[in-house]
């Protein structure tokens, strides 16, 4: 079946108008929220941390909105629809990761820093080198994560509007990048937080609706759903067992271990998640927000079972991958099918609603990512390195807004090349880079008194360089039909995720760099940081 024809039939005439209208309403509403919040942004504290006025529940909802990205809604649904049990492993890894964030990072980070990860490192180390390193790492991790969102947006909007030309798909990525820049430059953290809260509610509601309709179709019988998915997938019982994606060879099994390590440890090092802990007034609120996030995200990830297996059971073989080989359009196609199929009003409405929710999801996440990276550039690099702390708040916020434009432009260019990759896989790479460069440095700084500036630089730059280089020479970039550059082959590193090598290396380099450094650790500063991080005494 020609999928383009299949979609065009369902979206022609009044249905196409209905789809675009509903889609525009969702997007316009979130832009309106951004403008409203932007008018309340006065200075750096508002722009970076939303004035620290959000409650634990509100921040937990915003964290959920930030975390449940295109990877969660589109990528995981596609991965489950294509690989069954192995695809659901992404959901498990993303959820378990929050325990690491709750137990090790949330409260100490909120107490120790002001706006960015660089604040924590600079408290007991030489400011200029560690802030430069922290800013560089934050920007690289954010751009990796942004690639996933841009890829998801491109797949979604081209499906919705029936765009088939490559030029049209590239234009979609460019437009998404422009809207992303507007979100951050206008709304700052306040606008981004409110959009993330609204988006989280919409996403949970939309996913719950699809889950209910899928369950209704199979008479609320999970066994019948899984059986139909296995049969319709063409892979039989193997679809419901481990190993379809990560069990065929020894390399794929090792790749799974690498992926799991990156997913579980990566969340605690993600810049756009870390800055959310600065938006609450107390350490208790930071813990509360993580508890709420775990509950909301856990419910959502359970429902990805219905999205993925529902798509595998109800969509004809080949439809899922025809328009997007990575399966990123499985959830919207399932919505159209469960609403009545192509050509029906119900199918058109449900496709429009779910696509609009997914697009709002992408916009909210890219706003958070762009805000994290632009904040780190402005606060760490511009103010504390280039201006040596002598910039005014107005100059700092202006620098953050210009940084947003630059980072957005870079994300647009790279997103054009990444638009055919599975977004869950791309996010897993961002997790690996974050866990390799940011997490070792944060944990050493908070909990090891012998950690030095040299150790921080070795850990950040070593973890960052090793993870990025391994990705560049992996099958993700070249050597396979599903690679970013399928026509080339320089994949000398066999694993698709570098976490198994780069994460231990990041920890090792931090330890080794500290031991070999001539700098003597400041015991008094560490004692101050320890008391501050654990009790909140002296925190902002």
Short mmCIF file of C-alpha atoms in Angstrom, two decimals:
data_model
loop_
_atom_site.label_atom_id
_atom_site.label_comp_id
_atom_site.label_asym_id
_atom_site.label_seq_id
_atom_site.Cartn_x
_atom_site.Cartn_y
_atom_site.Cartn_z
CA UNK A 1 0.00 0.00 0.00
CA UNK A 2 1.23 3.50 -0.81
CA UNK A 3 1.16 5.29 2.53
CA UNK A 4 1.15 8.74 1.00
CA UNK A 5 -2.03 7.87 -0.86
CA UNK A 6 -3.39 6.23 2.30
CA UNK A 7 -2.90 9.42 4.32
CA UNK A 8 -3.97 11.77 1.58
CA UNK A 9 -7.30 9.96 1.32
CA UNK A 10 -7.95 10.52 5.01
CA UNK A 11 -6.83 14.10 5.06
CA UNK A 12 -8.36 15.44 1.87
CA UNK A 13 -10.89 18.24 1.69
CA UNK A 14 -12.74 19.02 4.89
CA UNK A 15 -10.70 16.49 6.88
CA UNK A 16 -7.41 18.16 5.94
CA UNK A 17 -8.88 21.53 6.95
CA UNK A 18 -10.11 20.06 10.23
CA UNK A 19 -6.69 18.58 10.99
CA UNK A 20 -4.80 21.81 10.31
CA UNK A 21 -7.33 23.90 12.29
CA UNK A 22 -7.12 21.72 15.41
CA UNK A 23 -3.36 21.59 15.10
CA UNK A 24 -3.12 25.39 14.82
CA UNK A 25 -5.34 25.89 17.90
CA UNK A 26 -3.02 23.78 20.08
CA UNK A 27 0.11 25.54 18.86
CA UNK A 28 -1.42 29.04 19.14
CA UNK A 29 -2.56 28.33 22.70
CA UNK A 30 0.96 27.38 23.83
CA UNK A 31 2.43 30.43 22.10
CA UNK A 32 -0.14 32.57 23.89
CA UNK A 33 0.94 31.13 27.25
CA UNK A 34 4.56 31.91 26.36
CA UNK A 35 3.78 35.55 25.56
CA UNK A 36 1.74 35.91 28.78
CA UNK A 37 4.54 34.49 30.91
CA UNK A 38 7.18 36.50 29.06
CA UNK A 39 5.56 39.74 30.20
CA UNK A 40 6.22 38.68 33.81
CA UNK A 41 9.92 38.05 33.25
CA UNK A 42 11.86 40.87 34.88
CA UNK A 43 15.48 39.77 35.39
CA UNK A 44 17.93 36.87 35.38
CA UNK A 45 16.21 35.10 38.29
CA UNK A 46 12.92 35.07 36.37
CA UNK A 47 14.50 34.17 33.03
CA UNK A 48 16.62 31.28 34.37
CA UNK A 49 14.61 29.97 37.34
CA UNK A 50 11.08 31.37 36.95
CA UNK A 51 11.54 33.42 40.12
CA UNK A 52 11.72 30.13 42.11
CA UNK A 53 7.95 30.43 42.57
CA UNK A 54 6.75 26.99 41.46
CA UNK A 55 5.45 24.41 43.93
CA UNK A 56 6.68 20.83 44.12
CA UNK A 57 3.61 19.57 42.25
CA UNK A 58 3.87 22.24 39.56
CA UNK A 59 7.56 21.54 39.05
CA UNK A 60 6.91 17.80 39.04
CA UNK A 61 4.33 18.30 36.32
CA UNK A 62 6.77 20.50 34.38
CA UNK A 63 9.57 17.94 34.79
CA UNK A 64 7.20 15.30 33.42
CA UNK A 65 6.41 17.57 30.49
CA UNK A 66 10.12 18.14 29.94
CA UNK A 67 10.99 14.46 30.19
CA UNK A 68 8.11 12.91 28.22
CA UNK A 69 9.56 14.07 24.94
CA UNK A 70 9.25 13.01 21.33
CA UNK A 71 11.40 10.03 22.31
CA UNK A 72 8.78 8.91 24.79
CA UNK A 73 5.67 9.52 22.74
CA UNK A 74 6.86 8.87 19.20
CA UNK A 75 10.17 7.02 19.49
CA UNK A 76 9.21 4.44 22.12
CA UNK A 77 5.85 3.76 20.48
CA UNK A 78 7.70 3.16 17.20
CA UNK A 79 10.36 1.01 18.85
CA UNK A 80 7.74 -1.21 20.51
CA UNK A 81 5.73 -1.44 17.29
CA UNK A 82 8.84 -2.62 15.41
CA UNK A 83 10.71 -4.64 18.05
CA UNK A 84 8.12 -5.60 20.65
CA UNK A 85 9.62 -6.45 24.04
CA UNK A 86 13.01 -4.92 23.23
CA UNK A 87 11.36 -1.60 22.35
CA UNK A 88 9.67 -1.46 25.77
CA UNK A 89 13.12 -1.60 27.41
CA UNK A 90 13.45 2.12 26.61
CA UNK A 91 10.43 2.84 28.84
CA UNK A 92 11.90 0.82 31.70
CA UNK A 93 15.29 2.51 31.44
CA UNK A 94 13.86 6.03 31.28
CA UNK A 95 11.73 5.40 34.38
CA UNK A 96 14.37 3.69 36.54
CA UNK A 97 16.71 6.60 35.84
CA UNK A 98 14.59 8.83 38.07
CA UNK A 99 15.61 6.89 41.16
CA UNK A 100 19.22 7.95 40.54
CA UNK A 101 18.13 11.57 40.11
CA UNK A 102 16.01 11.46 43.29
CA UNK A 103 18.57 9.77 45.54
CA UNK A 104 21.77 11.46 44.36
CA UNK A 105 21.13 14.75 42.60
CA UNK A 106 17.82 16.57 43.17
CA UNK A 107 18.22 18.01 46.68
CA UNK A 108 22.03 18.57 46.76
CA UNK A 109 21.97 20.27 43.36
CA UNK A 110 19.12 22.60 44.29
CA UNK A 111 20.93 23.62 47.49
CA UNK A 112 24.39 24.02 45.94
CA UNK A 113 23.81 25.95 42.74
CA UNK A 114 21.96 29.02 41.56
CA UNK A 115 21.14 28.67 37.87
CA UNK A 116 23.41 26.05 36.22
CA UNK A 117 25.58 23.00 36.81
CA UNK A 118 28.61 25.29 36.55
CA UNK A 119 27.54 27.02 39.79
CA UNK A 120 28.00 23.76 41.71
CA UNK A 121 31.45 23.06 40.27
CA UNK A 122 32.69 26.64 40.69
CA UNK A 123 31.83 26.67 44.40
CA UNK A 124 35.02 24.81 45.39
CA UNK A 125 37.14 24.98 42.21
CA UNK A 126 38.68 27.55 39.89
CA UNK A 127 35.77 29.34 38.27
CA UNK A 128 36.86 30.12 34.73
CA UNK A 129 38.07 26.66 33.58
CA UNK A 130 35.25 24.65 35.17
CA UNK A 131 32.53 27.05 34.00
CA UNK A 132 33.92 26.89 30.45
CA UNK A 133 33.91 23.10 30.60
CA UNK A 134 30.43 22.93 32.13
CA UNK A 135 29.04 25.32 29.54
CA UNK A 136 30.59 23.38 26.67
CA UNK A 137 29.23 20.07 27.97
CA UNK A 138 25.75 21.51 28.53
CA UNK A 139 25.55 22.86 25.00
CA UNK A 140 26.76 19.60 23.38
CA UNK A 141 24.35 17.41 25.40
CA UNK A 142 21.46 19.77 24.67
CA UNK A 143 22.15 19.73 20.94
CA UNK A 144 22.23 15.91 20.91
CA UNK A 145 18.84 15.88 22.64
CA UNK A 146 17.54 18.59 20.34
CA UNK A 147 18.31 16.40 17.33
CA UNK A 148 15.79 13.86 18.58
CA UNK A 149 13.07 16.45 18.97
CA UNK A 150 13.72 17.95 15.54
CA UNK A 151 13.60 14.49 13.97
CA UNK A 152 10.31 13.78 15.71
CA UNK A 153 8.83 17.11 14.67
CA UNK A 154 9.83 16.58 11.07
CA UNK A 155 8.24 13.12 10.94
CA UNK A 156 5.08 14.32 12.64
CA UNK A 157 4.33 17.43 10.63
CA UNK A 158 5.17 15.83 7.29
CA UNK A 159 2.70 13.06 8.16
CA UNK A 160 0.06 15.55 9.23
CA UNK A 161 0.34 17.78 6.17
CA UNK A 162 1.03 15.01 3.67
CA UNK A 163 4.43 16.43 2.71
CA UNK A 164 6.45 14.03 0.56
CA UNK A 165 9.29 16.12 -0.89
CA UNK A 166 12.65 16.33 0.86
CA UNK A 167 12.61 20.12 0.52
CA UNK A 168 9.28 20.24 2.33
CA UNK A 169 10.56 18.03 5.15
CA UNK A 170 13.62 20.26 5.57
CA UNK A 171 11.37 23.33 5.68
CA UNK A 172 9.37 21.72 8.49
CA UNK A 173 12.53 21.27 10.59
CA UNK A 174 13.47 24.92 9.97
CA UNK A 175 10.02 26.16 11.04
CA UNK A 176 10.11 24.04 14.22
CA UNK A 177 13.48 25.58 15.06
CA UNK A 178 12.12 29.11 14.59
CA UNK A 179 9.13 28.45 16.86
CA UNK A 180 11.51 26.94 19.43
CA UNK A 181 13.62 30.11 19.43
CA UNK A 182 10.50 32.24 19.95
CA UNK A 183 9.42 30.15 22.96
CA UNK A 184 12.66 30.74 24.83
CA UNK A 185 13.49 34.31 23.85
CA UNK A 186 9.98 35.50 24.73
CA UNK A 187 8.97 33.33 27.69
CA UNK A 188 12.18 32.35 29.49
CA UNK A 189 11.80 29.79 32.29
CA UNK A 190 8.34 31.00 33.32
CA UNK A 191 6.89 30.58 29.87
CA UNK A 192 8.69 27.28 29.34
CA UNK A 193 7.48 25.88 32.67
CA UNK A 194 3.83 26.75 32.08
CA UNK A 195 3.94 25.31 28.56
CA UNK A 196 5.50 22.12 29.96
CA UNK A 197 2.77 21.80 32.57
CA UNK A 198 -0.02 22.25 30.03
CA UNK A 199 1.72 19.89 27.64
CA UNK A 200 2.10 17.19 30.33
CA UNK A 201 -1.64 17.28 31.04
CA UNK A 202 -2.46 17.14 27.32
CA UNK A 203 -0.02 14.30 26.69
CA UNK A 204 -1.33 12.18 29.57
CA UNK A 205 -4.93 12.85 28.48
CA UNK A 206 -4.22 12.02 24.84
CA UNK A 207 -2.28 8.87 25.70
CA UNK A 208 -5.00 7.79 28.14
CA UNK A 209 -7.62 8.21 25.41
CA UNK A 210 -5.67 6.10 22.92
CA UNK A 211 -4.95 3.48 25.60
CA UNK A 212 -8.65 3.26 26.46
CA UNK A 213 -9.68 2.94 22.80
CA UNK A 214 -7.07 0.25 22.13
CA UNK A 215 -8.16 -1.65 25.25
CA UNK A 216 -11.80 -1.28 24.15
CA UNK A 217 -10.96 -2.71 20.72
CA UNK A 218 -9.51 -5.82 22.41
CA UNK A 219 -12.22 -6.04 25.10
CA UNK A 220 -9.73 -4.98 27.80
CA UNK A 221 -7.87 -8.25 27.28
CA UNK A 222 -4.10 -7.64 27.36
CA UNK A 223 -3.37 -11.17 26.21
CA UNK A 224 -5.52 -10.68 23.10
CA UNK A 225 -3.71 -7.40 22.32
CA UNK A 226 -0.25 -8.96 22.66
CA UNK A 227 -1.28 -12.01 20.64
CA UNK A 228 -2.65 -9.86 17.82
CA UNK A 229 0.50 -7.72 17.84
CA UNK A 230 2.77 -10.77 17.63
CA UNK A 231 0.75 -12.28 14.79
CA UNK A 232 0.34 -9.07 12.79
CA UNK A 233 4.03 -8.16 13.17
CA UNK A 234 5.05 -11.23 11.18
CA UNK A 235 7.59 -12.20 13.83
CA UNK A 236 5.42 -14.50 15.91
CA UNK A 237 6.27 -15.26 19.54
CA UNK A 238 9.74 -13.70 19.10
CA UNK A 239 7.98 -10.31 19.10
CA UNK A 240 7.03 -10.78 22.76
CA UNK A 241 10.36 -12.17 23.90
CA UNK A 242 13.74 -10.54 24.61
CA UNK A 243 16.29 -10.48 21.84
CA UNK A 244 14.51 -9.32 18.69
CA UNK A 245 16.67 -6.17 18.52
CA UNK A 246 19.34 -6.78 21.15
CA UNK A 247 19.82 -10.56 21.17
CA UNK A 248 20.75 -11.69 17.68
CA UNK A 249 24.51 -11.34 18.13
CA UNK A 250 27.04 -10.87 20.93
CA UNK A 251 27.53 -7.27 19.76
CA UNK A 252 23.83 -6.47 20.05
CA UNK A 253 23.72 -7.96 23.55
CA UNK A 254 26.64 -5.78 24.62
CA UNK A 255 24.92 -2.84 22.93
CA UNK A 256 21.88 -3.45 25.12
CA UNK A 257 24.01 -3.28 28.28
CA UNK A 258 25.52 -0.05 26.99
CA UNK A 259 22.07 1.36 26.28
CA UNK A 260 20.76 0.40 29.72
CA UNK A 261 23.73 2.01 31.46
CA UNK A 262 23.21 5.24 29.51
CA UNK A 263 19.47 5.37 30.17
CA UNK A 264 19.71 4.71 33.91
CA UNK A 265 22.58 7.13 34.59
CA UNK A 266 21.90 9.78 31.95
CA UNK A 267 18.87 11.52 33.46
CA UNK A 268 20.86 12.78 36.47
CA UNK A 269 23.22 14.58 34.07
CA UNK A 270 20.74 16.10 31.61
CA UNK A 271 21.03 19.92 31.68
CA UNK A 272 17.36 20.67 30.99
CA UNK A 273 16.35 18.39 33.88
CA UNK A 274 18.98 19.75 36.27
CA UNK A 275 17.90 23.38 35.87
CA UNK A 276 14.33 22.45 36.83
CA UNK A 277 15.47 21.91 40.42
CA UNK A 278 16.31 25.63 40.68
CA UNK A 279 12.70 26.70 40.02
CA UNK A 280 11.38 25.62 43.44
CA UNK A 281 11.77 27.59 46.69
CA UNK A 282 13.05 24.79 48.97
CA UNK A 283 14.94 21.49 48.92
CA UNK A 284 11.80 19.73 50.15
CA UNK A 285 9.94 21.04 47.11
CA UNK A 286 12.74 19.67 44.90
CA UNK A 287 12.26 16.19 46.37
CA UNK A 288 8.50 16.50 46.11
CA UNK A 289 8.73 17.48 42.46
CA UNK A 290 10.80 14.38 41.67
CA UNK A 291 8.29 12.16 43.50
CA UNK A 292 5.44 13.63 41.45
CA UNK A 293 7.48 13.24 38.27
CA UNK A 294 8.16 9.56 38.99
CA UNK A 295 4.44 8.89 39.47
CA UNK A 296 3.29 10.78 36.39
CA UNK A 297 6.04 9.45 34.14
CA UNK A 298 5.53 5.90 35.43
CA UNK A 299 1.84 5.96 34.48
CA UNK A 300 2.71 7.34 31.06
CA UNK A 301 5.35 4.69 30.32
CA UNK A 302 2.93 1.92 31.23
CA UNK A 303 0.59 3.32 28.59
CA UNK A 304 3.31 3.18 25.94
CA UNK A 305 2.57 -0.56 25.92
CA UNK A 306 -0.84 0.20 24.43
CA UNK A 307 0.63 2.67 21.92
CA UNK A 308 3.36 0.35 20.65
CA UNK A 309 1.62 -3.01 20.75
CA UNK A 310 -1.62 -1.39 19.59
CA UNK A 311 0.14 -0.04 16.50
CA UNK A 312 1.73 -3.44 15.84
CA UNK A 313 -1.66 -5.15 16.18
CA UNK A 314 -3.89 -2.77 14.23
CA UNK A 315 -1.70 -1.32 11.47
CA UNK A 316 -0.88 -3.37 8.41
CA UNK A 317 2.73 -4.55 8.08
CA UNK A 318 4.82 -1.96 6.30
CA UNK A 319 2.54 0.99 7.06
CA UNK A 320 4.49 1.91 10.20
CA UNK A 321 7.83 2.13 8.39
CA UNK A 322 6.67 3.27 4.95
CA UNK A 323 6.67 6.98 5.72
CA UNK A 324 9.32 6.86 8.44
CA UNK A 325 11.70 3.89 8.57
CA UNK A 326 12.43 4.44 12.27
CA UNK A 327 8.73 4.07 13.18
CA UNK A 328 8.35 7.58 14.60
CA UNK A 329 4.83 7.97 13.16
CA UNK A 330 3.39 4.80 14.75
CA UNK A 331 1.43 6.67 17.47
CA UNK A 332 -0.31 9.19 15.15
CA UNK A 333 -1.12 6.42 12.64
CA UNK A 334 -2.59 4.34 15.48
CA UNK A 335 -4.71 7.33 16.52
CA UNK A 336 -6.08 7.64 12.98
CA UNK A 337 -6.82 3.92 12.80
CA UNK A 338 -8.45 3.65 16.21
CA UNK A 339 -10.58 6.73 15.49
CA UNK A 340 -12.20 5.10 12.46
CA UNK A 341 -9.44 4.83 9.87
CA UNK A 342 -8.29 6.96 6.98
CA UNK A 343 -11.10 8.95 5.39
CA UNK A 344 -13.28 9.03 8.51
CA UNK A 345 -14.04 12.15 10.53
CA UNK A 346 -13.19 10.35 13.76
CA UNK A 347 -9.86 9.25 12.37
CA UNK A 348 -9.06 12.76 11.15
CA UNK A 349 -9.99 14.35 14.50
CA UNK A 350 -8.00 11.86 16.57
CA UNK A 351 -5.01 12.12 14.24
CA UNK A 352 -5.13 15.91 14.55
CA UNK A 353 -5.46 15.88 18.33
CA UNK A 354 -2.69 13.36 18.95
CA UNK A 355 -0.39 15.02 16.41
CA UNK A 356 -1.01 18.43 17.97
CA UNK A 357 -0.30 17.06 21.45
CA UNK A 358 2.88 15.43 20.16
CA UNK A 359 3.96 18.66 18.50
CA UNK A 360 3.26 20.63 21.68
CA UNK A 361 5.37 18.00 23.45
CA UNK A 362 8.25 18.61 21.09
CA UNK A 363 8.02 22.40 21.36
CA UNK A 364 7.99 22.27 25.17
CA UNK A 365 11.01 19.97 25.31
CA UNK A 366 13.06 21.91 22.77
CA UNK A 367 12.27 25.09 24.70
CA UNK A 368 13.62 23.51 27.89
CA UNK A 369 16.73 22.22 26.14
CA UNK A 370 17.45 25.52 24.43
CA UNK A 371 16.89 27.39 27.68
CA UNK A 372 19.35 25.10 29.51
CA UNK A 373 22.10 25.54 26.93
CA UNK A 374 21.59 29.29 26.40
CA UNK A 375 21.50 29.84 30.18
CA UNK A 376 24.76 27.97 30.61
CA UNK A 377 26.40 29.98 27.84
CA UNK A 378 25.21 33.30 29.21
CA UNK A 379 25.66 32.63 32.93
CA UNK A 380 28.80 30.45 32.89
CA UNK A 381 30.74 31.49 29.79
CA UNK A 382 29.64 35.06 29.01
CA UNK A 383 29.20 36.50 32.52
CA UNK A 384 31.74 34.56 34.58
CA UNK A 385 34.43 33.77 31.99
CA UNK A 386 34.35 36.48 29.31
CA UNK A 387 33.06 39.36 31.48
CA UNK A 388 34.61 38.04 34.73
CA UNK A 389 31.41 38.64 36.70
CA UNK A 390 31.02 42.28 35.70
CA UNK A 391 27.95 41.97 33.44
CA UNK A 392 24.60 43.41 34.47
CA UNK A 393 21.46 41.27 34.67
CA UNK A 394 20.11 42.93 31.54
CA UNK A 395 23.30 42.10 29.64
CA UNK A 396 23.18 38.52 30.91
CA UNK A 397 19.59 37.96 29.77
CA UNK A 398 20.37 39.61 26.42
CA UNK A 399 23.32 37.23 25.96
CA UNK A 400 21.07 34.27 26.79
CA UNK A 401 18.58 35.32 24.15
CA UNK A 402 21.27 35.70 21.49
CA UNK A 403 22.69 32.31 22.51
CA UNK A 404 19.20 30.86 21.98
CA UNK A 405 19.29 32.03 18.36
CA UNK A 406 22.73 30.49 17.78
CA UNK A 407 21.93 27.17 19.42
CA UNK A 408 18.60 27.02 17.62
CA UNK A 409 20.35 27.55 14.28
CA UNK A 410 22.81 24.74 15.02
CA UNK A 411 19.94 22.42 16.00
CA UNK A 412 18.13 23.21 12.75
CA UNK A 413 21.15 22.36 10.60
CA UNK A 414 21.90 19.10 12.42
CA UNK A 415 18.19 18.23 12.64
CA UNK A 416 17.98 18.22 8.84
CA UNK A 417 20.45 15.32 8.75
CA UNK A 418 18.91 13.45 11.70
CA UNK A 419 15.28 13.55 10.57
CA UNK A 420 15.23 9.88 9.45
CA UNK A 421 16.59 8.38 12.70
CA UNK A 422 14.54 6.87 15.54
CA UNK A 423 14.11 9.59 18.14
CA UNK A 424 14.34 7.20 21.09
CA UNK A 425 17.75 6.08 19.86
CA UNK A 426 18.91 9.66 19.45
CA UNK A 427 17.84 10.53 22.98
CA UNK A 428 19.71 7.49 24.28
CA UNK A 429 22.86 8.98 22.74
CA UNK A 430 22.22 12.26 24.57
CA UNK A 431 21.82 10.28 27.79
CA UNK A 432 25.18 8.58 27.17
CA UNK A 433 26.96 11.90 26.63
CA UNK A 434 25.34 13.39 29.77
CA UNK A 435 26.24 10.36 31.89
CA UNK A 436 29.82 10.39 30.58
CA UNK A 437 30.62 14.08 31.04
CA UNK A 438 28.21 15.66 33.53
CA UNK A 439 27.29 12.97 36.03
CA UNK A 440 30.83 11.96 37.16
CA UNK A 441 31.77 15.61 37.68
CA UNK A 442 28.62 16.40 39.67
CA UNK A 443 28.90 13.36 41.94
CA UNK A 444 32.62 13.84 42.58
CA UNK A 445 32.10 17.52 43.31
CA UNK A 446 29.27 16.87 45.77
CA UNK A 447 30.60 13.77 47.51
CA UNK A 448 34.43 13.49 47.15
CA UNK A 449 36.57 15.94 49.11
CA UNK A 450 39.76 15.21 47.10
CA UNK A 451 38.17 16.23 43.80
CA UNK A 452 40.06 19.06 42.06
CA UNK A 453 39.71 21.42 39.13
CA UNK A 454 42.01 19.15 37.09
CA UNK A 455 39.77 16.16 37.82
CA UNK A 456 36.70 18.13 36.76
CA UNK A 457 38.29 19.15 33.46
CA UNK A 458 39.55 15.63 32.74
CA UNK A 459 36.15 14.17 33.53
CA UNK A 460 34.07 16.64 31.51
CA UNK A 461 36.29 16.94 28.45
CA UNK A 462 37.34 13.27 28.51
CA UNK A 463 33.79 11.97 28.91
CA UNK A 464 32.49 14.42 26.33
CA UNK A 465 35.19 13.70 23.73
CA UNK A 466 35.06 9.92 24.13
CA UNK A 467 31.27 9.68 23.90
CA UNK A 468 30.98 12.05 20.93
CA UNK A 469 33.85 10.42 19.02
CA UNK A 470 32.44 6.93 19.61
CA UNK A 471 29.06 8.09 18.32
CA UNK A 472 30.65 9.63 15.20
CA UNK A 473 32.35 6.34 14.38
CA UNK A 474 29.36 4.15 15.27
CA UNK A 475 26.59 2.62 13.10
CA UNK A 476 24.34 5.51 14.14
CA UNK A 477 26.23 7.84 11.78
CA UNK A 478 27.32 5.49 8.98
CA UNK A 479 27.47 1.90 7.77
CA UNK A 480 23.76 0.95 7.82
CA UNK A 481 20.61 1.80 5.88
CA UNK A 482 19.17 3.40 9.01
CA UNK A 483 22.29 5.51 9.67
CA UNK A 484 22.46 9.30 9.44
CA UNK A 485 24.72 8.90 6.35
CA UNK A 486 23.68 5.54 4.86
CA UNK A 487 25.90 5.96 1.79
CA UNK A 488 29.12 6.10 3.82
CA UNK A 489 30.81 3.56 6.04
CA UNK A 490 33.36 4.63 8.66
CA UNK A 491 31.72 2.82 11.59
CA UNK A 492 34.81 1.36 13.26
CA UNK A 493 33.08 1.28 16.68
CA UNK A 494 30.50 -1.57 16.60
CA UNK A 495 28.08 -0.39 19.32
CA UNK A 496 25.24 2.05 18.65
CA UNK A 497 25.48 3.48 22.17
CA UNK A 498 28.86 4.47 23.63
CA UNK A 499 27.81 4.37 27.31
CA UNK A 500 29.56 1.13 28.21
CA UNK A 501 32.94 2.68 27.31
CA UNK A 502 32.51 6.42 27.83
CA UNK A 503 30.68 6.43 31.20
CA UNK A 504 33.28 4.40 33.15
CA UNK A 505 35.97 6.42 31.33
CA UNK A 506 34.41 9.68 32.55
CA UNK A 507 34.51 8.47 36.16
CA UNK A 508 38.04 7.10 35.75
CA UNK A 509 39.37 10.32 34.24
CA UNK A 510 37.84 12.41 37.04
CA UNK A 511 39.55 10.23 39.64
CA UNK A 512 42.87 10.10 37.78
CA UNK A 513 42.91 13.82 36.99
CA UNK A 514 42.39 14.65 40.67
CA UNK A 515 45.19 12.34 41.81
CA UNK A 516 47.65 13.73 39.26
CA UNK A 517 46.72 17.37 39.84
CA UNK A 518 49.14 19.59 41.72
CA UNK A 519 46.22 21.56 43.09
CA UNK A 520 45.46 20.93 46.76
CA UNK A 521 41.75 20.40 47.44
CA UNK A 522 40.22 23.07 49.67
CA UNK A 523 38.94 21.06 52.65
CA UNK A 524 37.13 24.06 54.13
CA UNK A 525 35.26 24.76 50.90
CA UNK A 526 34.26 21.10 50.61
CA UNK A 527 32.96 21.14 54.20
CA UNK A 528 30.90 24.25 53.41
CA UNK A 529 29.52 22.66 50.23
CA UNK A 530 28.69 19.43 52.07
CA UNK A 531 26.70 21.25 54.75
CA UNK A 532 25.00 23.46 52.19
CA UNK A 533 24.09 20.60 49.81
CA UNK A 534 22.67 18.36 52.55
CA UNK A 535 20.93 20.95 54.74
CA UNK A 536 20.21 23.90 52.47
CA UNK A 537 21.97 26.30 54.85
CA UNK A 538 23.10 29.35 52.88
CA UNK A 539 21.31 28.27 49.70
CA UNK A 540 19.65 30.90 47.48
#
